Coordinates of C-alpha atoms and ligand atoms in Angstrom, one line a residue:
X1 CA -48.7 39.4 34.9
X2 CA -49.7 38.8 31.3
X3 CA -50.8 35.3 29.8
X4 CA -47.6 33.1 29.8
X5 CA -45.1 36.0 30.7
X6 CA -43.7 33.3 33.3
X7 CA -42.7 31.5 30.3
X8 CA -40.7 34.1 29.2
X9 CA -39.1 35.0 32.2
X10 CA -37.6 31.5 32.4
X11 CA -35.7 33.1 29.2
X12 CA -33.6 34.3 31.4
X13 CA -31.8 30.8 32.2
X14 CA -31.5 29.3 29.0
X15 CA -29.0 26.8 30.1
X16 CA -30.9 25.6 33.2
X17 CA -34.0 24.8 30.9
X18 CA -32.1 23.2 28.0
X19 CA -30.9 20.8 31.1
X20 CA -34.5 20.3 31.8
X21 CA -35.7 20.2 28.7
X22 CA -33.5 17.1 28.5
X23 CA -34.4 15.7 31.8
X24 CA -38.2 15.7 30.6
X25 CA -37.3 13.5 27.6
X26 CA -34.8 11.0 29.8
X27 CA -37.7 10.5 31.9
X28 CA -40.2 9.9 29.0
X29 CA -42.3 12.9 28.0
X30 CA -42.6 13.0 24.2
X31 CA -45.2 15.9 23.9
X32 CA -43.3 19.4 24.3
X33 CA -45.4 22.5 24.0
X34 CA -43.6 25.4 23.5
X35 CA -44.4 29.2 21.7
X36 CA -42.8 31.8 20.1
X37 CA -44.1 33.8 23.4
X38 CA -42.0 31.5 25.4
X39 CA -38.2 32.3 23.9
X40 CA -37.3 28.8 24.5
X41 CA -37.6 27.5 20.6
X42 CA -34.0 27.2 20.9
X43 CA -33.8 25.1 23.9
X44 CA -36.4 23.0 23.0
X45 CA -34.9 22.0 19.5
X46 CA -31.3 21.4 21.3
X47 CA -33.1 19.4 23.4
X48 CA -34.7 17.5 20.8
X49 CA -31.3 17.0 18.7
X50 CA -29.1 15.9 21.7
X51 CA -31.7 13.4 23.2
X52 CA -30.9 10.5 20.6
X53 CA -34.2 10.5 20.0
X54 CA -35.7 10.0 16.4
X55 CA -37.7 13.5 15.3
X56 CA -40.6 11.4 14.5
X57 CA -40.5 10.1 18.6
X58 CA -41.7 13.5 19.6
X59 CA -44.5 15.6 19.2
X60 CA -44.1 18.8 19.0
X61 CA -46.2 22.2 19.2
X62 CA -45.0 25.8 18.8
X63 CA -47.4 28.8 18.3
X64 CA -48.1 31.6 16.4
X65 CA -47.0 35.2 18.4
X66 CA -49.6 37.3 19.2
X67 CA -47.7 40.4 16.7
X68 CA -47.8 38.1 13.4
X69 CA -51.6 37.7 12.7
X70 CA -51.3 39.1 9.6
X71 CA -51.0 36.8 6.8
X72 CA -47.4 37.8 5.5
X73 CA -45.7 38.1 9.2
X74 CA -47.9 34.6 10.2
X75 CA -45.5 33.2 7.0
X76 CA -42.3 34.7 8.5
X77 CA -42.8 33.5 12.3
X78 CA -43.5 30.0 11.3
X79 CA -40.6 29.8 9.3
X80 CA -38.6 31.6 12.3
X81 CA -40.0 28.6 14.3
X82 CA -38.8 26.1 12.4
X83 CA -35.6 27.4 12.5
X84 CA -35.3 28.1 16.0
X85 CA -36.4 24.8 17.0
X86 CA -33.8 23.3 14.0
X87 CA -36.6 21.1 12.6
X88 CA -38.1 20.9 9.2
X89 CA -41.9 20.1 10.3
X90 CA -44.3 20.9 13.5
X91 CA -47.0 18.4 14.5
X92 CA -49.0 20.7 15.5
X93 CA -49.1 24.3 15.0
X94 CA -51.4 26.6 17.0
X95 CA -52.9 30.1 17.1
X96 CA -51.8 31.2 20.3
X97 CA -54.8 33.6 21.1
X98 CA -58.0 34.8 19.0
X99 CA -57.4 38.3 19.6
X100 CA -61.0 39.7 18.6
X101 CA -60.2 42.9 18.9
X102 CA -57.2 43.9 17.0
X103 CA -56.9 43.2 13.2
X104 CA -60.5 43.7 12.7
X105 CA -61.0 40.3 14.5
X106 CA -59.8 38.7 11.4
X107 CA -58.8 35.6 13.0
X108 CA -60.1 33.8 10.0
X109 CA -57.4 35.1 7.7
X110 CA -54.6 33.9 9.6
X111 CA -56.7 30.4 9.8
X112 CA -56.4 30.7 6.0
X113 CA -52.7 31.3 6.4
X114 CA -52.1 28.1 8.6
X115 CA -54.1 26.2 6.5
X116 CA -51.0 26.9 3.9
X117 CA -48.5 25.2 6.2
X118 CA -50.9 22.2 6.9
X119 CA -51.1 22.0 2.9
X120 CA -46.9 22.2 2.2
X121 CA -46.8 19.4 4.8
X122 CA -44.6 21.9 7.3
X123 CA -47.3 21.7 10.3
X124 CA -48.7 18.1 10.1
X125 CA -51.6 18.9 12.0
X126 CA -53.1 22.9 12.6
X127 CA -55.1 24.3 15.5
X128 CA -56.1 26.9 17.9
X129 CA -55.7 27.9 21.6
X130 CA -58.3 30.3 23.5
X131 CA -60.5 30.1 21.0
X132 CA -64.1 30.0 22.3
X133 CA -67.7 28.4 20.6
X134 CA -68.1 31.9 18.5
X135 CA -64.8 31.9 17.3
X136 CA -64.9 28.3 16.3
X137 CA -67.9 28.6 14.6
X138 CA -66.7 31.5 12.6
X139 CA -63.7 29.0 11.5
X140 CA -66.1 26.1 10.7
X141 CA -68.3 28.0 8.2
X142 CA -65.5 30.5 6.8
X143 CA -62.9 28.0 5.9
X144 CA -61.8 24.4 4.6
X145 CA -59.6 22.6 7.5
X146 CA -61.2 22.7 10.8
X147 CA -58.8 22.8 14.0
X148 CA -57.2 19.6 15.4
X149 CA -57.3 20.8 18.6
X150 CA -58.5 23.7 20.8
X151 CA -55.6 24.5 23.7
X152 CA -57.8 26.1 26.6
X153 CA -57.1 26.9 30.2
X154 CA -59.0 23.8 32.1
X155 CA -58.4 22.7 35.6
X156 CA -60.6 21.3 38.7
X157 CA -61.8 25.0 39.4
X158 CA -62.3 25.7 35.9
X159 CA -63.6 22.6 34.2
X160 CA -65.0 24.6 30.7
X161 CA -68.1 22.4 30.2
X162 CA -69.7 24.6 27.5
X163 CA -66.4 24.6 25.4
X164 CA -65.6 21.0 25.8
X165 CA -69.0 20.1 24.8
X166 CA -68.8 22.0 21.6
X167 CA -65.3 20.8 20.5
X168 CA -66.8 17.4 21.3
X169 CA -69.3 17.7 18.6
X170 CA -67.0 19.0 15.9
X171 CA -64.0 16.3 16.7
X172 CA -61.5 19.0 17.8
X173 CA -59.5 17.5 20.9
X174 CA -58.8 19.7 23.9
X175 CA -55.7 20.4 25.1
X176 CA -55.8 21.9 28.9
X177 CA -53.1 23.9 29.7
X178 CA -52.4 25.5 33.3
X179 CA -53.8 21.8 34.1
X180 CA -53.0 22.1 37.9
X181 CA -54.5 25.4 37.8
X182 CA -50.6 26.7 38.0
X183 CA -50.4 24.7 41.8
X184 CA -53.6 26.5 43.1
X185 CA -55.7 23.5 43.2
X186 CA -53.6 21.1 45.2
X187 CA -54.3 21.7 48.6
X188 CA -58.2 21.2 47.5
X189 CA -59.4 18.8 50.6
X190 CA -61.6 16.9 47.9
X191 CA -58.5 16.4 45.9
X192 CA -55.9 15.9 48.7
X193 CA -58.8 13.4 50.4
X194 CA -59.1 11.3 46.7
X195 CA -55.2 11.5 46.5
X196 CA -54.6 9.8 49.9
X197 CA -57.4 7.1 49.3
X198 CA -55.8 6.3 45.6
X199 CA -52.3 6.5 47.6
X200 CA -50.9 9.2 45.1
X201 CA -50.0 12.7 44.9
X202 CA -52.5 15.7 44.1
X203 CA -50.9 16.5 41.1
X204 CA -51.1 13.0 40.0
X205 CA -54.6 12.8 41.1
X206 CA -55.6 16.2 39.1
X207 CA -53.6 14.9 35.8
X208 CA -55.0 11.8 36.2
X209 CA -58.7 13.6 36.1
X210 CA -57.9 15.1 33.1
X211 CA -57.1 12.0 31.5
X212 CA -60.2 10.6 32.7
X213 CA -62.1 13.2 30.6
X214 CA -60.0 12.6 27.5
X215 CA -58.1 15.8 27.9
X216 CA -54.1 16.2 26.6
X217 CA -51.8 17.7 29.3
X218 CA -48.3 19.0 29.5
X219 CA -48.0 20.1 32.9
X220 CA -45.0 22.4 33.9
X221 CA -42.1 22.2 36.7
X222 CA -38.6 23.1 36.9
X223 CA -38.4 20.9 39.7
X224 CA -36.8 17.3 38.4
X225 CA -39.0 14.9 41.0
X226 CA -42.1 16.8 39.8
X227 CA -41.4 16.3 36.4
X228 CA -40.9 12.4 37.1
X229 CA -43.9 12.4 39.6
X230 CA -46.1 14.1 37.0
X231 CA -45.6 11.5 34.6
X232 CA -46.7 9.0 36.9
X233 CA -50.6 8.2 36.2
X234 CA -50.7 5.6 34.0
X235 CA -50.3 2.8 36.7
X236 CA -53.8 3.7 38.4
X237 CA -57.2 4.8 37.3
X238 CA -60.1 7.0 39.1
X239 CA -63.5 5.9 39.9
X240 CA -66.1 7.7 38.2
X241 CA -67.2 9.2 41.7
X242 CA -64.0 10.7 41.5
X243 CA -64.1 12.2 38.5
X244 CA -67.3 13.9 39.2
X245 CA -66.5 15.2 42.7
X246 CA -63.5 16.6 41.2
X247 CA -65.3 18.3 38.1
X248 CA -68.0 19.3 40.8
X249 CA -65.2 21.8 42.6
X250 CA -65.7 23.9 39.4
X251 CA -66.1 28.0 40.0
X252 CA -65.3 28.9 36.3
X253 CA -62.2 30.9 37.9
X254 CA -59.5 31.8 35.4
X255 CA -56.1 32.5 35.9
X256 CA -55.3 33.3 32.4
X257 CA -56.7 36.6 30.7
X258 CA -60.3 36.4 29.5
X259 CA -59.9 35.5 25.4
X260 CA -62.8 37.7 24.2
X261 CA -60.9 40.8 25.9
X262 CA -57.1 39.7 25.3
X263 CA -55.6 41.7 22.7
X264 CA -52.0 40.4 23.1
X265 CA -50.4 43.4 24.4
Ligands
NAP1 N1 -51.9 28.4 25.3 C1 -51.5 29.3 26.1 O1 -52.5 30.3 26.5 C2 -51.0 28.7 27.2 C3 -51.1 29.4 28.6 C4 -50.3 28.8 30.0 C5 -49.5 27.6 29.9 N2 -49.8 26.6 28.6 C6 -49.0 25.8 28.3 O2 -49.7 24.7 29.7 C7 -48.0 24.7 30.5 C8 -48.2 24.5 31.6 O3 -49.1 25.4 32.2 P1 -48.8 26.2 33.7 O4 -47.6 26.2 34.3 O5 -49.3 27.6 33.7 O6 -49.3 25.3 34.8 P2 -49.7 24.3 35.4 O7 -49.0 23.3 34.7 O8 -50.9 23.8 36.0 O9 -48.7 24.7 36.8 C9 -47.6 24.7 37.0 C10 -47.2 25.4 38.8 O10 -47.5 24.0 39.2 C11 -46.4 23.4 40.0 N3 -46.3 21.9 39.9 C12 -46.0 21.4 39.1 N4 -46.0 19.8 39.2 C13 -46.5 20.1 40.4 C14 -46.3 18.6 41.6 N5 -46.1 17.7 40.7 N6 -46.5 19.0 42.7 C15 -46.7 20.9 42.9 N7 -46.5 21.7 42.1 C16 -46.5 21.3 41.2 C17 -45.0 24.0 39.2 O11 -44.2 24.6 40.3 P3 -42.4 24.1 39.9 O12 -42.0 24.4 38.8 O13 -41.6 24.7 41.0 O14 -42.5 22.7 40.2 C18 -45.6 25.6 38.9 O15 -45.9 26.3 39.7 C19 -47.2 25.2 29.8 O16 -45.7 24.9 30.4 C20 -47.4 26.1 28.7 O17 -47.1 24.7 27.4 C21 -50.5 27.5 27.6

């Protein structure tokens, strides 16, 4: 399965997805992470516009398609994302994958195109996804605006300490994608034991672990009960030793593609 492919499959049920997005806003989520690749920008936009919320109350992120890294294609793709979402600005726009083996490895020109969207105000902030320290270093030396965030795969089995350290040093916020390891970490005995002790579910403990480490999270669920469960994480804290015990579960195990090899196809 390609990275993110399961989101593309959701496209088969746009009506169901629209109601789920609306429920998500009703229970209090205000940060929506979408992408051209997920094929759901239209339903996300509809859910926002019919929610009764002000546009300014919702933080909307989308991402550049892997086939649109050439500057003119990126400009077109950005316009299309705005149109599909029915908004005149994005809070955050990301390069979805660095694709170092494609486009002559020139993600810098793509980044400079995102800088245009930032300068003209249609992207309130710009960032990257799946960038490794060497990719970030190039942006640092060859471009003007540093990425506001790097959205990377992080979960208790993939703690990404080196990359998180680099980002902390360069004031790049971390967004943790697949924060629950796509559900794979939830039956870990260490996590289950902490969950029992603090009276929360394993998913809530893992999401709280991300928050304690300072990362931004957006778990995904198709279940209304789990969507509600996953936001009920602001009424408890984890002790330092519990955060450390979960971090010690690291196995450097990815569920998604290797950003250095993935060519987006
Ligand atoms: N930038 C990138 O390259 C990239 C790549 C992948 C994902 N993402 C972003 O990250 C978001 C989340 O990633 P993800 O869906 O891969 O992984 P995830 O949020 O870690 O896990 C989702 C899985 O966990 C299950 N789940 C959710 N809440 C649960 C709970 N409370 N108890 C038990 N199981 C639960 C879901 O099942 P049910 O649906 O059946 O509840 C689903 O199978 C995506 O929506 C996307 O926005 C970005």
